[in-house]
PDB file of C-alpha atoms and ligand atoms in Angstrom:
ATOM      1  CA  MET A   1      65.550 -32.270  83.552  1.00  0.00           C
ATOM      2  CA  HIS A   2      63.769 -35.337  81.578  1.00  0.00           C
ATOM      3  CA  LYS A   3      61.258 -37.654  83.469  1.00  0.00           C
ATOM      4  CA  ILE A   4      60.421 -41.115  81.971  1.00  0.00           C
ATOM      5  CA  VAL A   5      58.565 -43.885  82.706  1.00  0.00           C
ATOM      6  CA  LEU A   6      59.325 -47.872  82.755  1.00  0.00           C
ATOM      7  CA  LEU A   7      56.662 -50.617  83.394  1.00  0.00           C
ATOM      8  CA  ARG A   8      56.856 -54.138  83.295  1.00  0.00           C
ATOM      9  CA  HIS A   9      53.629 -55.395  81.822  1.00  0.00           C
ATOM     10  CA  GLY A  10      51.076 -56.385  84.358  1.00  0.00           C
ATOM     11  CA  GLN A  11      50.818 -60.199  85.144  1.00  0.00           C
ATOM     12  CA  SER A  12      50.929 -62.746  82.366  1.00  0.00           C
ATOM     13  CA  LEU A  13      49.268 -65.997  81.792  1.00  0.00           C
ATOM     14  CA  TRP A  14      52.864 -67.654  82.259  1.00  0.00           C
ATOM     15  CA  ASN A  15      53.613 -65.348  85.244  1.00  0.00           C
ATOM     16  CA  ARG A  16      50.626 -66.854  86.841  1.00  0.00           C
ATOM     17  CA  GLU A  17      51.608 -70.071  86.362  1.00  0.00           C
ATOM     18  CA  ASN A  18      55.325 -69.387  87.518  1.00  0.00           C
ATOM     19  CA  ARG A  19      56.658 -70.530  83.914  1.00  0.00           C
ATOM     20  CA  PHE A  20      59.849 -69.365  82.351  1.00  0.00           C
ATOM     21  CA  THR A  21      58.283 -67.148  79.445  1.00  0.00           C
ATOM     22  CA  GLY A  22      61.413 -65.520  77.577  1.00  0.00           C
ATOM     23  CA  TRP A  23      60.284 -64.829  73.980  1.00  0.00           C
ATOM     24  CA  THR A  24      56.877 -66.787  74.061  1.00  0.00           C
ATOM     25  CA  ASP A  25      54.167 -64.574  73.428  1.00  0.00           C
ATOM     26  CA  VAL A  26      51.850 -64.927  76.191  1.00  0.00           C
ATOM     27  CA  ASP A  27      48.632 -62.768  76.796  1.00  0.00           C
ATOM     28  CA  LEU A  28      47.733 -60.959  80.210  1.00  0.00           C
ATOM     29  CA  THR A  29      45.656 -62.453  82.737  1.00  0.00           C
ATOM     30  CA  GLU A  30      42.788 -60.467  84.083  1.00  0.00           C
ATOM     31  CA  ARG A  31      44.808 -59.307  87.137  1.00  0.00           C
ATOM     32  CA  GLY A  32      47.591 -58.450  84.600  1.00  0.00           C
ATOM     33  CA  VAL A  33      44.702 -55.683  82.766  1.00  0.00           C
ATOM     34  CA  GLU A  34      43.454 -54.493  85.990  1.00  0.00           C
ATOM     35  CA  GLU A  35      47.491 -54.113  86.840  1.00  0.00           C
ATOM     36  CA  ALA A  36      48.026 -52.305  83.731  1.00  0.00           C
ATOM     37  CA  ARG A  37      44.565 -50.086  84.148  1.00  0.00           C
ATOM     38  CA  ALA A  38      45.773 -49.171  87.598  1.00  0.00           C
ATOM     39  CA  ALA A  39      49.067 -47.925  86.625  1.00  0.00           C
ATOM     40  CA  GLY A  40      47.292 -45.800  83.625  1.00  0.00           C
ATOM     41  CA  ARG A  41      44.965 -44.223  86.264  1.00  0.00           C
ATOM     42  CA  ALA A  42      48.323 -43.719  88.692  1.00  0.00           C
ATOM     43  CA  LEU A  43      50.112 -41.981  86.218  1.00  0.00           C
ATOM     44  CA  LYS A  44      46.918 -39.743  85.205  1.00  0.00           C
ATOM     45  CA  ALA A  45      46.314 -38.883  88.858  1.00  0.00           C
ATOM     46  CA  GLN A  46      50.211 -37.986  89.134  1.00  0.00           C
ATOM     47  CA  GLY A  47      50.090 -35.521  86.371  1.00  0.00           C
ATOM     48  CA  PHE A  48      52.097 -37.711  83.940  1.00  0.00           C
ATOM     49  CA  ASP A  49      51.561 -37.376  80.222  1.00  0.00           C
ATOM     50  CA  PHE A  50      53.418 -38.639  76.907  1.00  0.00           C
ATOM     51  CA  ASP A  51      54.304 -38.166  73.673  1.00  0.00           C
ATOM     52  CA  LEU A  52      55.959 -40.990  72.527  1.00  0.00           C
ATOM     53  CA  ALA A  53      55.688 -44.374  73.718  1.00  0.00           C
ATOM     54  CA  PHE A  54      58.393 -47.754  73.348  1.00  0.00           C
ATOM     55  CA  THR A  55      57.614 -51.338  73.605  1.00  0.00           C
ATOM     56  CA  SER A  56      58.626 -54.679  72.558  1.00  0.00           C
ATOM     57  CA  VAL A  57      56.812 -57.077  70.271  1.00  0.00           C
ATOM     58  CA  LEU A  58      55.400 -59.097  72.774  1.00  0.00           C
ATOM     59  CA  LYS A  59      51.891 -58.648  73.257  1.00  0.00           C
ATOM     60  CA  ARG A  60      51.885 -58.719  77.042  1.00  0.00           C
ATOM     61  CA  ALA A  61      53.635 -55.479  77.150  1.00  0.00           C
ATOM     62  CA  ILE A  62      51.744 -53.972  74.062  1.00  0.00           C
ATOM     63  CA  ARG A  63      48.583 -54.658  75.801  1.00  0.00           C
ATOM     64  CA  THR A  64      49.797 -53.458  78.753  1.00  0.00           C
ATOM     65  CA  LEU A  65      50.878 -50.403  77.072  1.00  0.00           C
ATOM     66  CA  TRP A  66      47.577 -49.912  75.065  1.00  0.00           C
ATOM     67  CA  LEU A  67      45.632 -50.003  78.567  1.00  0.00           C
ATOM     68  CA  VAL A  68      47.671 -47.217  80.110  1.00  0.00           C
ATOM     69  CA  LEU A  69      47.179 -45.144  77.584  1.00  0.00           C
ATOM     70  CA  GLU A  70      43.210 -45.767  77.128  1.00  0.00           C
ATOM     71  CA  GLU A  71      42.950 -44.858  80.938  1.00  0.00           C
ATOM     72  CA  MET A  72      44.962 -41.696  80.297  1.00  0.00           C
ATOM     73  CA  ASP A  73      43.072 -41.118  77.301  1.00  0.00           C
ATOM     74  CA  ARG A  74      46.027 -40.891  75.321  1.00  0.00           C
ATOM     75  CA  VAL A  75      45.353 -43.920  72.529  1.00  0.00           C
ATOM     76  CA  TRP A  76      46.902 -41.352  69.589  1.00  0.00           C
ATOM     77  CA  VAL A  77      49.972 -41.374  71.225  1.00  0.00           C
ATOM     78  CA  PRO A  78      52.403 -42.962  68.636  1.00  0.00           C
ATOM     79  CA  ILE A  79      54.224 -46.262  69.515  1.00  0.00           C
ATOM     80  CA  HIS A  80      57.442 -47.505  68.489  1.00  0.00           C
ATOM     81  CA  ASN A  81      57.686 -51.485  68.809  1.00  0.00           C
ATOM     82  CA  SER A  82      61.134 -53.000  68.646  1.00  0.00           C
ATOM     83  CA  TRP A  83      62.486 -56.854  69.465  1.00  0.00           C
ATOM     84  CA  ARG A  84      65.193 -55.023  71.060  1.00  0.00           C
ATOM     85  CA  LEU A  85      63.076 -54.418  74.216  1.00  0.00           C
ATOM     86  CA  ASN A  86      61.576 -58.197  73.916  1.00  0.00           C
ATOM     87  CA  GLU A  87      62.033 -60.171  77.189  1.00  0.00           C
ATOM     88  CA  ARG A  88      65.863 -61.848  77.605  1.00  0.00           C
ATOM     89  CA  HIS A  89      65.836 -64.940  75.321  1.00  0.00           C
ATOM     90  CA  TYR A  90      65.393 -67.779  77.800  1.00  0.00           C
ATOM     91  CA  GLY A  91      66.336 -70.399  75.808  1.00  0.00           C
ATOM     92  CA  ALA A  92      65.388 -74.119  76.355  1.00  0.00           C
ATOM     93  CA  LEU A  93      64.058 -73.232  79.702  1.00  0.00           C
ATOM     94  CA  GLN A  94      61.016 -71.437  78.069  1.00  0.00           C
ATOM     95  CA  GLY A  95      58.029 -72.951  79.104  1.00  0.00           C
ATOM     96  CA  LEU A  96      59.135 -74.902  82.099  1.00  0.00           C
ATOM     97  CA  ASN A  97      57.890 -73.919  85.639  1.00  0.00           C
ATOM     98  CA  LYS A  98      60.215 -72.097  87.808  1.00  0.00           C
ATOM     99  CA  ALA A  99      59.752 -74.109  91.040  1.00  0.00           C
ATOM    100  CA  GLU A 100      59.693 -77.423  89.550  1.00  0.00           C
ATOM    101  CA  THR A 101      63.018 -76.358  87.559  1.00  0.00           C
ATOM    102  CA  ALA A 102      64.496 -75.573  91.038  1.00  0.00           C
ATOM    103  CA  ALA A 103      63.319 -78.665  92.738  1.00  0.00           C
ATOM    104  CA  LYS A 104      65.089 -80.422  89.676  1.00  0.00           C
ATOM    105  CA  TYR A 105      68.388 -78.925  89.182  1.00  0.00           C
ATOM    106  CA  GLY A 106      68.574 -76.673  92.577  1.00  0.00           C
ATOM    107  CA  GLU A 107      67.462 -73.426  93.486  1.00  0.00           C
ATOM    108  CA  GLN A 108      71.363 -72.213  93.283  1.00  0.00           C
ATOM    109  CA  GLN A 109      70.993 -73.249  89.579  1.00  0.00           C
ATOM    110  CA  VAL A 110      67.750 -71.510  88.967  1.00  0.00           C
ATOM    111  CA  PHE A 111      69.064 -68.463  90.637  1.00  0.00           C
ATOM    112  CA  LEU A 112      72.232 -68.513  88.339  1.00  0.00           C
ATOM    113  CA  TRP A 113      70.114 -68.763  85.201  1.00  0.00           C
ATOM    114  CA  ARG A 114      67.922 -66.241  86.033  1.00  0.00           C
ATOM    115  CA  ARG A 115      70.116 -63.399  88.099  1.00  0.00           C
ATOM    116  CA  SER A 116      73.774 -64.064  86.869  1.00  0.00           C
ATOM    117  CA  TYR A 117      74.784 -61.222  84.313  1.00  0.00           C
ATOM    118  CA  ASP A 118      76.583 -63.628  81.871  1.00  0.00           C
ATOM    119  CA  MET A 119      75.457 -66.926  82.352  1.00  0.00           C
ATOM    120  CA  ALA A 120      73.080 -68.056  79.534  1.00  0.00           C
ATOM    121  CA  PRO A 121      70.326 -70.988  80.137  1.00  0.00           C
ATOM    122  CA  PRO A 122      70.552 -74.306  77.756  1.00  0.00           C
ATOM    123  CA  ALA A 123      69.974 -72.753  73.924  1.00  0.00           C
ATOM    124  CA  LEU A 124      67.299 -74.071  71.796  1.00  0.00           C
ATOM    125  CA  GLU A 125      68.083 -76.430  69.045  1.00  0.00           C
ATOM    126  CA  PRO A 126      67.978 -74.747  65.504  1.00  0.00           C
ATOM    127  CA  SER A 127      65.138 -77.722  64.441  1.00  0.00           C
ATOM    128  CA  ASP A 128      63.105 -76.467  67.880  1.00  0.00           C
ATOM    129  CA  PRO A 129      59.580 -75.117  66.890  1.00  0.00           C
ATOM    130  CA  ARG A 130      60.322 -72.308  69.353  1.00  0.00           C
ATOM    131  CA  HIS A 131      63.084 -71.286  67.569  1.00  0.00           C
ATOM    132  CA  PRO A 132      62.762 -67.357  66.433  1.00  0.00           C
ATOM    133  CA  GLY A 133      63.223 -68.288  63.042  1.00  0.00           C
ATOM    134  CA  ASN A 134      59.843 -69.511  62.563  1.00  0.00           C
ATOM    135  CA  ASP A 135      58.014 -66.640  63.547  1.00  0.00           C
ATOM    136  CA  PRO A 136      56.942 -64.112  61.299  1.00  0.00           C
ATOM    137  CA  ARG A 137      57.529 -60.836  63.546  1.00  0.00           C
ATOM    138  CA  TYR A 138      61.449 -61.695  63.086  1.00  0.00           C
ATOM    139  CA  ARG A 139      61.420 -61.957  59.230  1.00  0.00           C
ATOM    140  CA  ALA A 140      63.189 -58.730  58.877  1.00  0.00           C
ATOM    141  CA  LEU A 141      66.247 -59.962  61.450  1.00  0.00           C
ATOM    142  CA  ARG A 142      69.614 -61.471  60.070  1.00  0.00           C
ATOM    143  CA  PRO A 143      69.794 -64.823  61.335  1.00  0.00           C
ATOM    144  CA  GLU A 144      72.760 -63.950  63.422  1.00  0.00           C
ATOM    145  CA  GLU A 145      70.587 -61.539  65.039  1.00  0.00           C
ATOM    146  CA  LEU A 146      68.243 -64.141  66.417  1.00  0.00           C
ATOM    147  CA  PRO A 147      68.983 -65.306  69.683  1.00  0.00           C
ATOM    148  CA  VAL A 148      68.475 -69.165  70.887  1.00  0.00           C
ATOM    149  CA  THR A 149      69.216 -68.108  74.245  1.00  0.00           C
ATOM    150  CA  GLU A 150      70.531 -64.957  76.125  1.00  0.00           C
ATOM    151  CA  SER A 151      72.707 -63.915  79.185  1.00  0.00           C
ATOM    152  CA  LEU A 152      71.362 -60.656  80.567  1.00  0.00           C
ATOM    153  CA  LYS A 153      74.686 -59.233  79.317  1.00  0.00           C
ATOM    154  CA  ASP A 154      73.581 -60.057  75.911  1.00  0.00           C
ATOM    155  CA  THR A 155      70.082 -58.659  76.479  1.00  0.00           C
ATOM    156  CA  VAL A 156      71.791 -55.390  77.605  1.00  0.00           C
ATOM    157  CA  ALA A 157      73.779 -55.088  74.597  1.00  0.00           C
ATOM    158  CA  ARG A 158      70.627 -54.970  72.626  1.00  0.00           C
ATOM    159  CA  CYS A 159      68.442 -52.961  74.803  1.00  0.00           C
ATOM    160  CA  ALA A 160      71.109 -50.357  75.179  1.00  0.00           C
ATOM    161  CA  SER A 161      71.829 -50.194  71.307  1.00  0.00           C
ATOM    162  CA  TYR A 162      68.312 -49.408  71.243  1.00  0.00           C
ATOM    163  CA  TRP A 163      68.370 -46.434  73.744  1.00  0.00           C
ATOM    164  CA  ASN A 164      70.926 -44.660  72.423  1.00  0.00           C
ATOM    165  CA  GLU A 165      69.591 -44.787  68.785  1.00  0.00           C
ATOM    166  CA  ALA A 166      65.824 -44.762  69.470  1.00  0.00           C
ATOM    167  CA  ILE A 167      64.646 -43.517  72.903  1.00  0.00           C
ATOM    168  CA  ALA A 168      67.589 -41.209  73.870  1.00  0.00           C
ATOM    169  CA  PRO A 169      67.370 -38.877  70.747  1.00  0.00           C
ATOM    170  CA  ALA A 170      63.297 -38.658  71.722  1.00  0.00           C
ATOM    171  CA  ILE A 171      63.981 -37.549  74.993  1.00  0.00           C
ATOM    172  CA  GLN A 172      66.595 -35.247  74.183  1.00  0.00           C
ATOM    173  CA  ALA A 173      64.549 -33.854  71.946  1.00  0.00           C
ATOM    174  CA  GLY A 174      61.730 -32.822  74.516  1.00  0.00           C
ATOM    175  CA  ARG A 175      59.243 -35.794  73.961  1.00  0.00           C
ATOM    176  CA  ARG A 176      58.185 -37.370  77.016  1.00  0.00           C
ATOM    177  CA  VAL A 177      58.371 -40.980  77.074  1.00  0.00           C
ATOM    178  CA  ILE A 178      56.904 -44.152  78.378  1.00  0.00           C
ATOM    179  CA  ILE A 179      58.616 -47.899  77.878  1.00  0.00           C
ATOM    180  CA  THR A 180      56.420 -50.580  78.493  1.00  0.00           C
ATOM    181  CA  ALA A 181      58.503 -54.023  78.409  1.00  0.00           C
ATOM    182  CA  HIS A 182      60.005 -56.848  80.863  1.00  0.00           C
ATOM    183  CA  GLY A 183      61.359 -57.881  83.821  1.00  0.00           C
ATOM    184  CA  ASN A 184      64.711 -58.589  82.280  1.00  0.00           C
ATOM    185  CA  SER A 185      65.248 -56.124  79.375  1.00  0.00           C
ATOM    186  CA  LEU A 186      64.087 -53.358  81.742  1.00  0.00           C
ATOM    187  CA  ARG A 187      66.868 -54.787  84.354  1.00  0.00           C
ATOM    188  CA  ALA A 188      68.949 -54.448  81.309  1.00  0.00           C
ATOM    189  CA  LEU A 189      67.904 -51.004  80.823  1.00  0.00           C
ATOM    190  CA  VAL A 190      68.379 -49.809  84.687  1.00  0.00           C
ATOM    191  CA  LYS A 191      71.858 -51.512  84.527  1.00  0.00           C
ATOM    192  CA  TYR A 192      73.063 -49.414  81.563  1.00  0.00           C
ATOM    193  CA  LEU A 193      71.248 -45.935  82.800  1.00  0.00           C
ATOM    194  CA  ASP A 194      72.150 -46.483  86.318  1.00  0.00           C
ATOM    195  CA  ARG A 195      76.131 -47.869  85.395  1.00  0.00           C
ATOM    196  CA  LEU A 196      75.341 -50.846  88.063  1.00  0.00           C
ATOM    197  CA  SER A 197      78.122 -53.355  88.524  1.00  0.00           C
ATOM    198  CA  ASP A 198      77.780 -56.940  87.305  1.00  0.00           C
ATOM    199  CA  GLN A 199      77.319 -57.594  91.139  1.00  0.00           C
ATOM    200  CA  ASP A 200      74.529 -55.132  92.149  1.00  0.00           C
ATOM    201  CA  ILE A 201      72.225 -55.920  88.864  1.00  0.00           C
ATOM    202  CA  VAL A 202      71.861 -59.770  90.452  1.00  0.00           C
ATOM    203  CA  GLY A 203      70.026 -58.484  93.403  1.00  0.00           C
ATOM    204  CA  LEU A 204      67.508 -56.219  91.580  1.00  0.00           C
ATOM    205  CA  ASN A 205      64.093 -57.622  90.756  1.00  0.00           C
ATOM    206  CA  ILE A 206      61.128 -55.532  88.895  1.00  0.00           C
ATOM    207  CA  PRO A 207      57.560 -56.031  90.066  1.00  0.00           C
ATOM    208  CA  THR A 208      54.730 -56.627  87.144  1.00  0.00           C
ATOM    209  CA  GLY A 209      52.431 -53.275  86.550  1.00  0.00           C
ATOM    210  CA  ILE A 210      53.883 -50.689  88.991  1.00  0.00           C
ATOM    211  CA  PRO A 211      55.137 -47.457  87.186  1.00  0.00           C
ATOM    212  CA  LEU A 212      59.084 -46.564  87.794  1.00  0.00           C
ATOM    213  CA  VAL A 213      60.061 -43.233  87.451  1.00  0.00           C
ATOM    214  CA  TYR A 214      63.355 -41.959  86.001  1.00  0.00           C
ATOM    215  CA  GLU A 215      64.494 -38.078  86.268  1.00  0.00           C
ATOM    216  CA  LEU A 216      67.246 -37.701  84.088  1.00  0.00           C
ATOM    217  CA  ASP A 217      69.309 -34.882  83.725  1.00  0.00           C
ATOM    218  CA  GLN A 218      70.050 -33.032  80.327  1.00  0.00           C
ATOM    219  CA  ASP A 219      72.755 -35.623  79.745  1.00  0.00           C
ATOM    220  CA  LEU A 220      70.417 -38.461  80.626  1.00  0.00           C
ATOM    221  CA  LYS A 221      72.138 -39.528  83.442  1.00  0.00           C
ATOM    222  CA  PRO A 222      69.932 -40.467  86.168  1.00  0.00           C
ATOM    223  CA  LEU A 223      69.231 -38.021  88.969  1.00  0.00           C
ATOM    224  CA  ARG A 224      67.000 -40.435  91.525  1.00  0.00           C
ATOM    225  CA  HIS A 225      64.107 -43.292  90.444  1.00  0.00           C
ATOM    226  CA  TYR A 226      61.062 -44.041  92.642  1.00  0.00           C
ATOM    227  CA  TYR A 227      58.062 -46.592  92.208  1.00  0.00           C
ATOM    228  CA  LEU A 228      54.678 -44.662  91.651  1.00  0.00           C
ATOM    229  CA  GLY A 229      53.182 -46.902  94.433  1.00  0.00           C
ATOM    230  CA  ASP A 230      52.791 -47.485  98.124  1.00  0.00           C
ATOM    231  CA  PRO A 231      56.753 -48.499  99.629  1.00  0.00           C
ATOM    232  CA  GLU A 232      55.279 -51.636 101.405  1.00  0.00           C
ATOM    233  CA  THR A 233      53.218 -52.905  98.430  1.00  0.00           C
ATOM    234  CA  VAL A 234      56.262 -52.301  96.162  1.00  0.00           C
ATOM    235  CA  ALA A 235      58.630 -54.026  98.634  1.00  0.00           C
ATOM    236  CA  LYS A 236      56.434 -57.382  98.991  1.00  0.00           C
ATOM    237  CA  ALA A 237      55.846 -57.310  94.895  1.00  0.00           C
ATOM    238  CA  VAL A 238      59.679 -57.354  94.358  1.00  0.00           C
ATOM    239  CA  GLN A 239      60.100 -59.961  96.993  1.00  0.00           C
ATOM    240  CA  ALA A 240      57.553 -62.150  95.086  1.00  0.00           C
ATOM    241  CA  VAL A 241      59.493 -61.809  91.714  1.00  0.00           C
ATOM    242  CA  ALA A 242      62.800 -62.857  93.824  1.00  0.00           C
ATOM    243  CA  ASN A 243      60.803 -66.023  95.432  1.00  0.00           C
ATOM    244  CA  GLN A 244      59.797 -67.322  92.067  1.00  0.00           C
ATOM    245  CA  GLY A 245      63.117 -69.370  91.843  1.00  0.00           C
ATOM    246  CA  LEU A 246      62.559 -71.173  94.992  1.00  0.00           C
ATOM    247  CA  ALA A 247      61.237 -74.712  94.741  1.00  0.00           C
ATOM    248  CA  ARG A 248      58.538 -74.532  97.800  1.00  0.00           C
TER     249      ARG A 248
HETATM  250  C1  DG2 B 301      59.783 -63.116  83.117  1.00  0.00           C
HETATM  251  C2  DG2 B 301      61.009 -62.963  83.761  1.00  0.00           C
HETATM  252  O1  DG2 B 301      59.752 -62.178  81.954  1.00  0.00           O
HETATM  253  O2  DG2 B 301      61.366 -63.700  84.727  1.00  0.00           O
HETATM  254  O3  DG2 B 301      60.601 -64.382  80.876  1.00  0.00           O
HETATM  255  O4  DG2 B 301      59.902 -65.607  82.906  1.00  0.00           O
HETATM  256  O5  DG2 B 301      59.013 -59.877  82.553  1.00  0.00           O
HETATM  257  O6  DG2 B 301      58.265 -61.100  80.522  1.00  0.00           O
HETATM  258  O7  DG2 B 301      57.407 -61.786  82.955  1.00  0.00           O
HETATM  259  P1  DG2 B 301      58.547 -61.095  81.796  1.00  0.00           P
HETATM  260  C3  DG2 B 301      59.975 -64.841  82.123  1.00  0.00           C
HETATM  261  P2  DG2 B 301      62.381 -63.874  85.811  1.00  0.00           P
HETATM  262  O8  DG2 B 301      63.798 -63.616  85.084  1.00  0.00           O
HETATM  263  O9  DG2 B 301      62.005 -63.003  86.821  1.00  0.00           O
HETATM  264  O10 DG2 B 301      62.396 -65.119  86.191  1.00  0.00           O
END
């Protein structure tokens, strides 16, 4: 049996401001830093240990991982960064406040943009300064690999290919793995691992900073999963994520 840990980064500056973030590289808030440290302490207290870590190329997930490893006295654990674990690209919505967007376009439209499986938000224009082609960290990517918007389906495709090429072989070789990533790149991984239907993934929300443990059989099929946290606190945090798209 293999055990892996999935962790959404701690609260980011734009989580606090309730803005669509996507590939925007915002840092953690003080609360986010504390969430990450608390996750590290909880993992250590529960006897978890890691040989290898995977994360995105966005600093909110990277810093969360650093803080977890620091709390566990494991800063030497090798880290693999990949853009394929980045948050879903939120296209032209990036930077907009979710509640204001719901007030303007309707809660149903925002719900579809946030949670429908195959609908992508409006794309960035090629001339938009936010275009990933302007960011040096993506220089090695082919132009056709650079998203200007993504549906969750697009995110599943890149996360699943990274899982199969990099993460699954490491787990099968006996490495104990932690993955720190984002609300939607983790929803994508969960959809892929649990073979959730396109309908069932719509209702899944992942809170910041609470470790999600997956137990996998020898073929990496999930046996069970659970959050490392008080169930009532987890349920409230999950509901708060769902509510971010309400006009208020
Ligand atoms: C959030 C997720 O991503 O947003 O891009 O706004 O996990 O990096 O904070 P994260 C964003 P929702 O899909 O929950 O609106």
